[in-house]
């Protein structure tokens, strides 16, 4: 998805890959690649006047729709905080895409 006037990507980017949020689920990476990281916010905690992610489930998964949903998961872990979850997810994704 790109803005035709400026040619810029309309997605929020992190380390050159798109971040797409749907409710409490965040997808990191391109669906055109073999792998993507799914971050599911399991719990939140109050911080000042907002809610921040407390526990986050990180899953490295295949993007191939032909693979059954339960067989798509390559790695998974639960992390404290969104930064820690995104950090490990980006490492897993980088390694998986490099090694394919």
Tab-separated table of N, CA, C and O in Angstrom:
chain	number	residue	atom	x	y	z
A	1	UNK	N	0.853	-1.175	0.000
A	1	UNK	CA	0.000	0.000	0.000
A	1	UNK	C	0.894	1.232	0.000
A	1	UNK	O	1.702	1.419	0.887
A	2	UNK	N	0.765	2.061	-1.007
A	2	UNK	CA	1.600	3.260	-1.053
A	2	UNK	C	0.763	4.467	-1.436
A	2	UNK	O	-0.287	4.344	-2.045
A	3	UNK	N	1.241	5.607	-1.042
A	3	UNK	CA	0.604	6.868	-1.365
A	3	UNK	C	1.052	7.258	-2.767
A	3	UNK	O	2.225	7.477	-3.023
A	4	UNK	N	0.117	7.346	-3.715
A	4	UNK	CA	0.472	7.598	-5.118
A	4	UNK	C	1.079	8.981	-5.337
A	4	UNK	O	1.893	9.164	-6.216
A	5	UNK	N	0.705	9.941	-4.514
A	5	UNK	CA	1.228	11.297	-4.689
A	5	UNK	C	2.689	11.416	-4.251
A	5	UNK	O	3.485	12.055	-4.906
A	6	UNK	N	3.021	10.785	-3.112
A	6	UNK	CA	4.378	10.922	-2.590
A	6	UNK	C	5.236	9.690	-2.846
A	6	UNK	O	6.445	9.753	-2.729
A	7	UNK	N	4.595	8.549	-3.187
A	7	UNK	CA	5.333	7.319	-3.415
A	7	UNK	C	5.804	6.675	-2.125
A	7	UNK	O	6.548	5.713	-2.138
A	8	UNK	N	5.350	7.184	-0.982
A	8	UNK	CA	5.774	6.639	0.309
A	8	UNK	C	4.837	5.525	0.749
A	8	UNK	O	3.670	5.514	0.415
A	9	UNK	N	5.381	4.605	1.528
A	9	UNK	CA	4.604	3.512	2.074
A	9	UNK	C	3.654	4.067	3.137
A	9	UNK	O	4.052	4.853	3.978
A	10	UNK	N	2.395	3.606	3.131
A	10	UNK	CA	1.404	4.099	4.085
A	10	UNK	C	1.451	3.348	5.415
A	10	UNK	O	0.790	3.727	6.352
A	11	UNK	N	2.221	2.259	5.503
A	11	UNK	CA	2.322	1.493	6.737
A	11	UNK	C	3.404	2.072	7.641
A	11	UNK	O	4.396	2.617	7.176
A	12	UNK	N	3.217	1.892	8.948
A	12	UNK	CA	4.261	2.204	9.904
A	12	UNK	C	5.367	1.184	9.677
A	12	UNK	O	5.100	-0.011	9.526
A	13	UNK	N	6.612	1.633	9.624
A	13	UNK	CA	7.729	0.738	9.333
A	13	UNK	C	8.634	0.615	10.563
A	13	UNK	O	8.803	1.563	11.317
A	14	UNK	N	9.214	-0.564	10.734
A	14	UNK	CA	10.199	-0.824	11.791
A	14	UNK	C	11.303	-1.659	11.168
A	14	UNK	O	11.041	-2.751	10.641
A	15	UNK	N	12.514	-1.148	11.176
A	15	UNK	CA	13.668	-1.812	10.576
A	15	UNK	C	13.392	-2.227	9.125
A	15	UNK	O	13.742	-3.313	8.694
A	16	UNK	N	12.711	-1.350	8.389
A	16	UNK	CA	12.473	-1.576	6.972
A	16	UNK	C	11.331	-2.522	6.636
A	16	UNK	O	11.121	-2.847	5.472
A	17	UNK	N	10.584	-2.965	7.626
A	17	UNK	CA	9.462	-3.878	7.389
A	17	UNK	C	8.182	-3.268	7.962
A	17	UNK	O	8.213	-2.583	8.974
A	18	UNK	N	7.039	-3.552	7.318
A	18	UNK	CA	5.778	-2.948	7.781
A	18	UNK	C	5.254	-3.538	9.084
A	18	UNK	O	5.442	-4.723	9.361
A	19	UNK	N	4.609	-2.688	9.863
A	19	UNK	CA	3.885	-3.067	11.076
A	19	UNK	C	2.411	-2.777	10.828
A	19	UNK	O	2.051	-1.648	10.502
A	20	UNK	N	1.574	-3.790	10.964
A	20	UNK	CA	0.138	-3.624	10.723
A	20	UNK	C	-0.610	-4.111	11.956
A	20	UNK	O	-0.400	-5.240	12.400
A	21	UNK	N	-1.471	-3.270	12.496
A	21	UNK	CA	-2.213	-3.607	13.711
A	21	UNK	C	-3.669	-3.871	13.392
A	21	UNK	O	-4.294	-3.170	12.600
A	22	UNK	N	-4.209	-4.914	14.035
A	22	UNK	CA	-5.630	-5.223	13.952
A	22	UNK	C	-6.073	-5.573	15.372
A	22	UNK	O	-5.842	-6.688	15.833
A	23	UNK	N	-6.655	-4.620	16.075
A	23	UNK	CA	-7.049	-4.830	17.462
A	23	UNK	C	-5.828	-5.033	18.339
A	23	UNK	O	-4.933	-4.202	18.377
A	24	UNK	N	-5.775	-6.186	19.023
A	24	UNK	CA	-4.641	-6.486	19.904
A	24	UNK	C	-3.612	-7.372	19.218
A	24	UNK	O	-2.773	-7.978	19.883
A	25	UNK	N	-3.673	-7.466	17.903
A	25	UNK	CA	-2.721	-8.262	17.123
A	25	UNK	C	-1.937	-7.335	16.205
A	25	UNK	O	-2.508	-6.473	15.538
A	26	UNK	N	-0.617	-7.513	16.183
A	26	UNK	CA	0.266	-6.721	15.326
A	26	UNK	C	1.048	-7.690	14.453
A	26	UNK	O	1.623	-8.657	14.950
A	27	UNK	N	1.031	-7.446	13.152
A	27	UNK	CA	1.825	-8.248	12.218
A	27	UNK	C	3.048	-7.442	11.822
A	27	UNK	O	2.943	-6.261	11.505
A	28	UNK	N	4.194	-8.094	11.858
A	28	UNK	CA	5.461	-7.454	11.500
A	28	UNK	C	6.065	-8.221	10.342
A	28	UNK	O	6.299	-9.423	10.441
A	29	UNK	N	6.285	-7.534	9.237
A	29	UNK	CA	6.868	-8.155	8.052
A	29	UNK	C	5.902	-8.075	6.887
A	29	UNK	O	4.762	-7.622	7.021
A	30	UNK	N	6.364	-8.546	5.753
A	30	UNK	CA	5.573	-8.504	4.527
A	30	UNK	C	4.928	-9.853	4.268
A	30	UNK	O	5.599	-10.893	4.336
A	31	UNK	N	3.651	-9.853	3.944
A	31	UNK	CA	2.958	-11.090	3.623
A	31	UNK	C	3.480	-11.697	2.317
A	31	UNK	O	3.216	-12.854	2.024
A	32	UNK	N	4.241	-10.941	1.544
A	32	UNK	CA	4.843	-11.455	0.316
A	32	UNK	C	6.078	-12.311	0.613
A	32	UNK	O	6.516	-13.086	-0.233
A	33	UNK	N	6.631	-12.183	1.823
A	33	UNK	CA	7.787	-12.991	2.228
A	33	UNK	C	7.316	-14.354	2.729
A	33	UNK	O	6.126	-14.573	2.948
A	34	UNK	N	8.258	-15.259	2.949
A	34	UNK	CA	7.936	-16.612	3.408
A	34	UNK	C	7.478	-16.623	4.869
A	34	UNK	O	6.692	-17.468	5.268
A	35	UNK	N	7.978	-15.665	5.664
A	35	UNK	CA	7.664	-15.603	7.094
A	35	UNK	C	7.165	-14.215	7.492
A	35	UNK	O	7.495	-13.220	6.858
A	36	UNK	N	6.418	-14.180	8.585
A	36	UNK	CA	5.965	-12.940	9.201
A	36	UNK	C	5.913	-13.194	10.707
A	36	UNK	O	5.821	-14.341	11.145
A	37	UNK	N	5.989	-12.130	11.496
A	37	UNK	CA	5.875	-12.250	12.951
A	37	UNK	C	4.511	-11.713	13.373
A	37	UNK	O	4.099	-10.640	12.945
A	38	UNK	N	3.837	-12.494	14.218
A	38	UNK	CA	2.566	-12.051	14.769
A	38	UNK	C	2.760	-11.803	16.264
A	38	UNK	O	3.276	-12.669	16.980
A	39	UNK	N	2.392	-10.617	16.711
A	39	UNK	CA	2.481	-10.236	18.120
A	39	UNK	C	1.058	-10.099	18.658
A	39	UNK	O	0.277	-9.308	18.123
A	40	UNK	N	0.713	-10.875	19.661
A	40	UNK	CA	-0.616	-10.781	20.266
A	40	UNK	C	-0.476	-10.219	21.671
A	40	UNK	O	0.224	-10.811	22.512
A	41	UNK	N	-1.134	-9.110	21.923
A	41	UNK	CA	-1.107	-8.491	23.255
A	41	UNK	C	-2.060	-9.271	24.151
A	41	UNK	O	-3.270	-9.283	23.927
A	42	UNK	N	-1.495	-9.952	25.145
A	42	UNK	CA	-2.287	-10.796	26.038
A	42	UNK	C	-2.837	-10.020	27.228
A	42	UNK	O	-3.925	-10.325	27.720
A	43	UNK	N	-2.071	-9.032	27.705
A	43	UNK	CA	-2.545	-8.207	28.814
A	43	UNK	C	-1.917	-6.828	28.727
A	43	UNK	O	-0.876	-6.643	28.111
A	44	UNK	N	-2.593	-5.875	29.362
A	44	UNK	CA	-2.114	-4.491	29.394
A	44	UNK	C	-2.077	-4.017	30.840
A	44	UNK	O	-2.672	-4.628	31.723
A	45	UNK	N	-1.370	-2.914	31.052
A	45	UNK	CA	-1.346	-2.297	32.379
A	45	UNK	C	-1.434	-0.785	32.204
A	45	UNK	O	-1.012	-0.249	31.174
A	46	UNK	N	-1.996	-0.112	33.178
A	46	UNK	CA	-2.109	1.339	33.071
A	46	UNK	C	-0.755	2.019	33.251
A	46	UNK	O	0.073	1.589	34.061
A	47	UNK	N	-0.535	3.049	32.461
A	47	UNK	CA	0.663	3.875	32.584
A	47	UNK	C	0.243	5.301	32.277
A	47	UNK	O	-0.197	5.602	31.169
A	48	UNK	N	0.349	6.171	33.271
A	48	UNK	CA	-0.120	7.554	33.189
A	48	UNK	C	-1.575	7.545	32.722
A	48	UNK	O	-2.423	7.011	33.403
A	49	UNK	N	-1.897	8.093	31.563
A	49	UNK	CA	-3.299	8.146	31.126
A	49	UNK	C	-3.588	7.184	29.970
A	49	UNK	O	-4.515	7.403	29.199
A	50	UNK	N	-2.797	6.101	29.847
A	50	UNK	CA	-3.021	5.149	28.751
A	50	UNK	C	-2.753	3.723	29.215
A	50	UNK	O	-2.285	3.492	30.315
A	51	UNK	N	-3.074	2.764	28.363
A	51	UNK	CA	-2.812	1.351	28.602
A	51	UNK	C	-1.628	0.939	27.736
A	51	UNK	O	-1.581	1.275	26.554
A	52	UNK	N	-0.662	0.226	28.341
A	52	UNK	CA	0.478	-0.262	27.561
A	52	UNK	C	0.526	-1.792	27.647
A	52	UNK	O	0.029	-2.386	28.603
A	53	UNK	N	1.123	-2.411	26.634
A	53	UNK	CA	1.212	-3.870	26.584
A	53	UNK	C	2.080	-4.374	27.728
A	53	UNK	O	3.153	-3.850	27.998
A	54	UNK	N	1.598	-5.394	28.410
A	54	UNK	CA	2.319	-6.003	29.512
A	54	UNK	C	2.873	-7.367	29.074
A	54	UNK	O	4.065	-7.561	29.038
A	55	UNK	N	2.006	-8.288	28.702
A	55	UNK	CA	2.424	-9.604	28.215
A	55	UNK	C	2.081	-9.714	26.742
A	55	UNK	O	0.955	-9.404	26.337
A	56	UNK	N	3.067	-10.159	25.958
A	56	UNK	CA	2.882	-10.244	24.506
A	56	UNK	C	3.351	-11.616	24.024
A	56	UNK	O	4.455	-12.050	24.358
A	57	UNK	N	2.513	-12.290	23.256
A	57	UNK	CA	2.870	-13.560	22.638
A	57	UNK	C	3.483	-13.262	21.275
A	57	UNK	O	2.890	-12.557	20.462
A	58	UNK	N	4.685	-13.783	21.037
A	58	UNK	CA	5.410	-13.568	19.783
A	58	UNK	C	5.420	-14.885	19.023
A	58	UNK	O	5.783	-15.924	19.596
A	59	UNK	N	5.026	-14.852	17.735
A	59	UNK	CA	5.043	-16.061	16.923
A	59	UNK	C	5.655	-15.769	15.557
A	59	UNK	O	5.191	-14.866	14.859
A	60	UNK	N	6.677	-16.541	15.207
A	60	UNK	CA	7.222	-16.504	13.849
A	60	UNK	C	6.432	-17.539	13.074
A	60	UNK	O	6.315	-18.693	13.507
A	61	UNK	N	5.853	-17.133	11.942
A	61	UNK	CA	4.998	-18.064	11.219
A	61	UNK	C	5.141	-17.946	9.711
A	61	UNK	O	5.539	-16.904	9.199
A	62	UNK	N	4.832	-19.057	9.039
A	62	UNK	CA	4.805	-19.069	7.576
A	62	UNK	C	3.621	-18.241	7.094
A	62	UNK	O	2.578	-18.194	7.742
A	63	UNK	N	3.767	-17.622	5.926
A	63	UNK	CA	2.668	-16.855	5.338
A	63	UNK	C	1.875	-17.669	4.324
A	63	UNK	O	0.845	-17.213	3.856
A	64	UNK	N	2.340	-18.865	3.987
A	64	UNK	CA	1.701	-19.714	2.978
A	64	UNK	C	0.298	-20.123	3.423
A	64	UNK	O	0.143	-20.855	4.409
A	65	UNK	N	-0.763	-19.695	2.703
A	65	UNK	CA	-2.132	-20.035	3.104
A	65	UNK	C	-2.470	-21.512	2.891
A	65	UNK	O	-3.479	-21.998	3.409
A	66	UNK	N	-1.643	-22.236	2.164
A	66	UNK	CA	-1.877	-23.660	1.926
A	66	UNK	C	-1.530	-24.513	3.148
A	66	UNK	O	-1.976	-25.657	3.256
A	67	UNK	N	-0.725	-23.973	4.065
A	67	UNK	CA	-0.328	-24.693	5.269
A	67	UNK	C	-1.415	-24.510	6.329
A	67	UNK	O	-1.931	-23.402	6.514
A	68	UNK	N	-1.775	-25.593	7.023
A	68	UNK	CA	-2.790	-25.499	8.083
A	68	UNK	C	-2.356	-24.483	9.137
A	68	UNK	O	-1.157	-24.343	9.415
A	69	UNK	N	-3.304	-23.801	9.741
A	69	UNK	CA	-3.013	-22.727	10.698
A	69	UNK	C	-2.096	-23.188	11.829
A	69	UNK	O	-1.146	-22.487	12.183
A	70	UNK	N	-2.324	-24.346	12.407
A	70	UNK	CA	-1.492	-24.794	13.534
A	70	UNK	C	-0.094	-25.197	13.093
A	70	UNK	O	0.835	-25.175	13.878
A	71	UNK	N	0.075	-25.551	11.816
A	71	UNK	CA	1.392	-25.938	11.304
A	71	UNK	C	2.213	-24.741	10.818
A	71	UNK	O	3.390	-24.896	10.506
A	72	UNK	N	1.609	-23.568	10.748
A	72	UNK	CA	2.315	-22.365	10.281
A	72	UNK	C	3.304	-21.819	11.305
A	72	UNK	O	4.250	-21.147	10.958
A	73	UNK	N	3.081	-22.095	12.579
A	73	UNK	CA	3.926	-21.524	13.635
A	73	UNK	C	5.285	-22.222	13.668
A	73	UNK	O	5.371	-23.432	13.798
A	74	UNK	N	6.347	-21.425	13.511
A	74	UNK	CA	7.710	-21.935	13.511
A	74	UNK	C	8.311	-21.814	14.909
A	74	UNK	O	8.927	-22.744	15.417
A	75	UNK	N	8.142	-20.653	15.543
A	75	UNK	CA	8.649	-20.380	16.895
A	75	UNK	C	7.633	-19.542	17.630
A	75	UNK	O	6.922	-18.749	17.028
A	76	UNK	N	7.616	-19.677	18.963
A	76	UNK	CA	6.771	-18.788	19.763
A	76	UNK	C	7.359	-18.599	21.144
A	76	UNK	O	8.090	-19.453	21.643
A	77	UNK	N	7.052	-17.439	21.720
A	77	UNK	CA	7.543	-17.092	23.050
A	77	UNK	C	6.634	-16.015	23.632
A	77	UNK	O	5.985	-15.278	22.894
A	78	UNK	N	6.605	-15.937	24.937
A	78	UNK	CA	5.855	-14.875	25.609
A	78	UNK	C	6.854	-13.918	26.228
A	78	UNK	O	7.796	-14.351	26.900
A	79	UNK	N	6.681	-12.620	26.001
A	79	UNK	CA	7.608	-11.601	26.487
A	79	UNK	C	6.870	-10.551	27.306
A	79	UNK	O	5.677	-10.322	27.131
A	80	UNK	N	7.623	-9.897	28.176
A	80	UNK	CA	7.109	-8.769	28.961
A	80	UNK	C	7.342	-7.492	28.159
A	80	UNK	O	8.492	-7.150	27.879
A	81	UNK	N	6.301	-6.818	27.777
A	81	UNK	CA	6.401	-5.543	27.077
A	81	UNK	C	6.496	-5.676	25.568
A	81	UNK	O	7.052	-6.639	25.041
A	82	UNK	N	5.959	-4.686	24.888
A	82	UNK	CA	5.932	-4.692	23.427
A	82	UNK	C	7.329	-4.548	22.834
A	82	UNK	O	7.652	-5.194	21.836
A	83	UNK	N	8.189	-3.741	23.450
A	83	UNK	CA	9.535	-3.561	22.910
A	83	UNK	C	10.298	-4.883	22.900
A	83	UNK	O	10.919	-5.244	21.905
A	84	UNK	N	10.268	-5.617	24.018
A	84	UNK	CA	10.968	-6.902	24.085
A	84	UNK	C	10.415	-7.893	23.063
A	84	UNK	O	11.164	-8.639	22.442
A	85	UNK	N	9.093	-7.892	22.907
A	85	UNK	CA	8.464	-8.795	21.950
A	85	UNK	C	8.856	-8.446	20.512
A	85	UNK	O	9.203	-9.325	19.719
A	86	UNK	N	8.827	-7.180	20.187
A	86	UNK	CA	9.181	-6.747	18.834
A	86	UNK	C	10.665	-6.961	18.565
A	86	UNK	O	11.061	-7.331	17.454
A	87	UNK	N	11.486	-6.793	19.578
A	87	UNK	CA	12.924	-7.000	19.442
A	87	UNK	C	13.234	-8.454	19.076
A	87	UNK	O	13.938	-8.728	18.106
A	88	UNK	N	12.692	-9.409	19.826
A	88	UNK	CA	12.959	-10.819	19.532
A	88	UNK	C	12.297	-11.226	18.215
A	88	UNK	O	12.866	-11.986	17.426
A	89	UNK	N	11.111	-10.686	17.949
A	89	UNK	CA	10.435	-10.991	16.686
A	89	UNK	C	11.223	-10.524	15.477
A	89	UNK	O	11.315	-11.234	14.464
A	90	UNK	N	11.828	-9.356	15.571
A	90	UNK	CA	12.610	-8.838	14.444
A	90	UNK	C	13.866	-9.677	14.218
A	90	UNK	O	14.267	-9.918	13.075
A	91	UNK	N	14.465	-10.163	15.292
A	91	UNK	CA	15.646	-11.034	15.167
A	91	UNK	C	15.255	-12.355	14.513
A	91	UNK	O	15.912	-12.819	13.582
A	92	UNK	N	14.176	-12.972	14.986
A	92	UNK	CA	13.710	-14.232	14.396
A	92	UNK	C	13.403	-14.068	12.915
A	92	UNK	O	13.772	-14.904	12.103
A	93	UNK	N	12.693	-12.980	12.578
A	93	UNK	CA	12.302	-12.757	11.188
A	93	UNK	C	13.518	-12.532	10.303
A	93	UNK	O	13.621	-13.116	9.210
A	94	UNK	N	14.447	-11.731	10.765
A	94	UNK	CA	15.660	-11.459	9.993
A	94	UNK	C	16.427	-12.757	9.719
A	94	UNK	O	16.842	-13.013	8.589
A	95	UNK	N	16.593	-13.576	10.731
A	95	UNK	CA	17.316	-14.848	10.569
A	95	UNK	C	16.577	-15.818	9.654
A	95	UNK	O	17.190	-16.473	8.810
A	96	UNK	N	15.270	-15.909	9.816
A	96	UNK	CA	14.481	-16.831	8.995
A	96	UNK	C	14.522	-16.436	7.527
A	96	UNK	O	14.672	-17.298	6.653
A	97	UNK	N	14.403	-15.141	7.246
A	97	UNK	CA	14.431	-14.680	5.854
A	97	UNK	C	15.826	-14.810	5.247
A	97	UNK	O	15.963	-15.093	4.063
A	98	UNK	N	16.848	-14.639	6.056
A	98	UNK	CA	18.214	-14.774	5.579
A	98	UNK	C	18.551	-16.235	5.270
A	98	UNK	O	19.243	-16.531	4.306
A	99	UNK	N	18.043	-17.160	6.086
A	99	UNK	CA	18.387	-18.576	5.956
A	99	UNK	C	17.516	-19.349	4.964
A	99	UNK	O	17.795	-20.502	4.706
A	100	UNK	N	16.513	-18.717	4.403
A	100	UNK	CA	15.611	-19.461	3.517
A	100	UNK	C	16.222	-19.871	2.208
A	100	UNK	O	17.143	-19.435	1.699
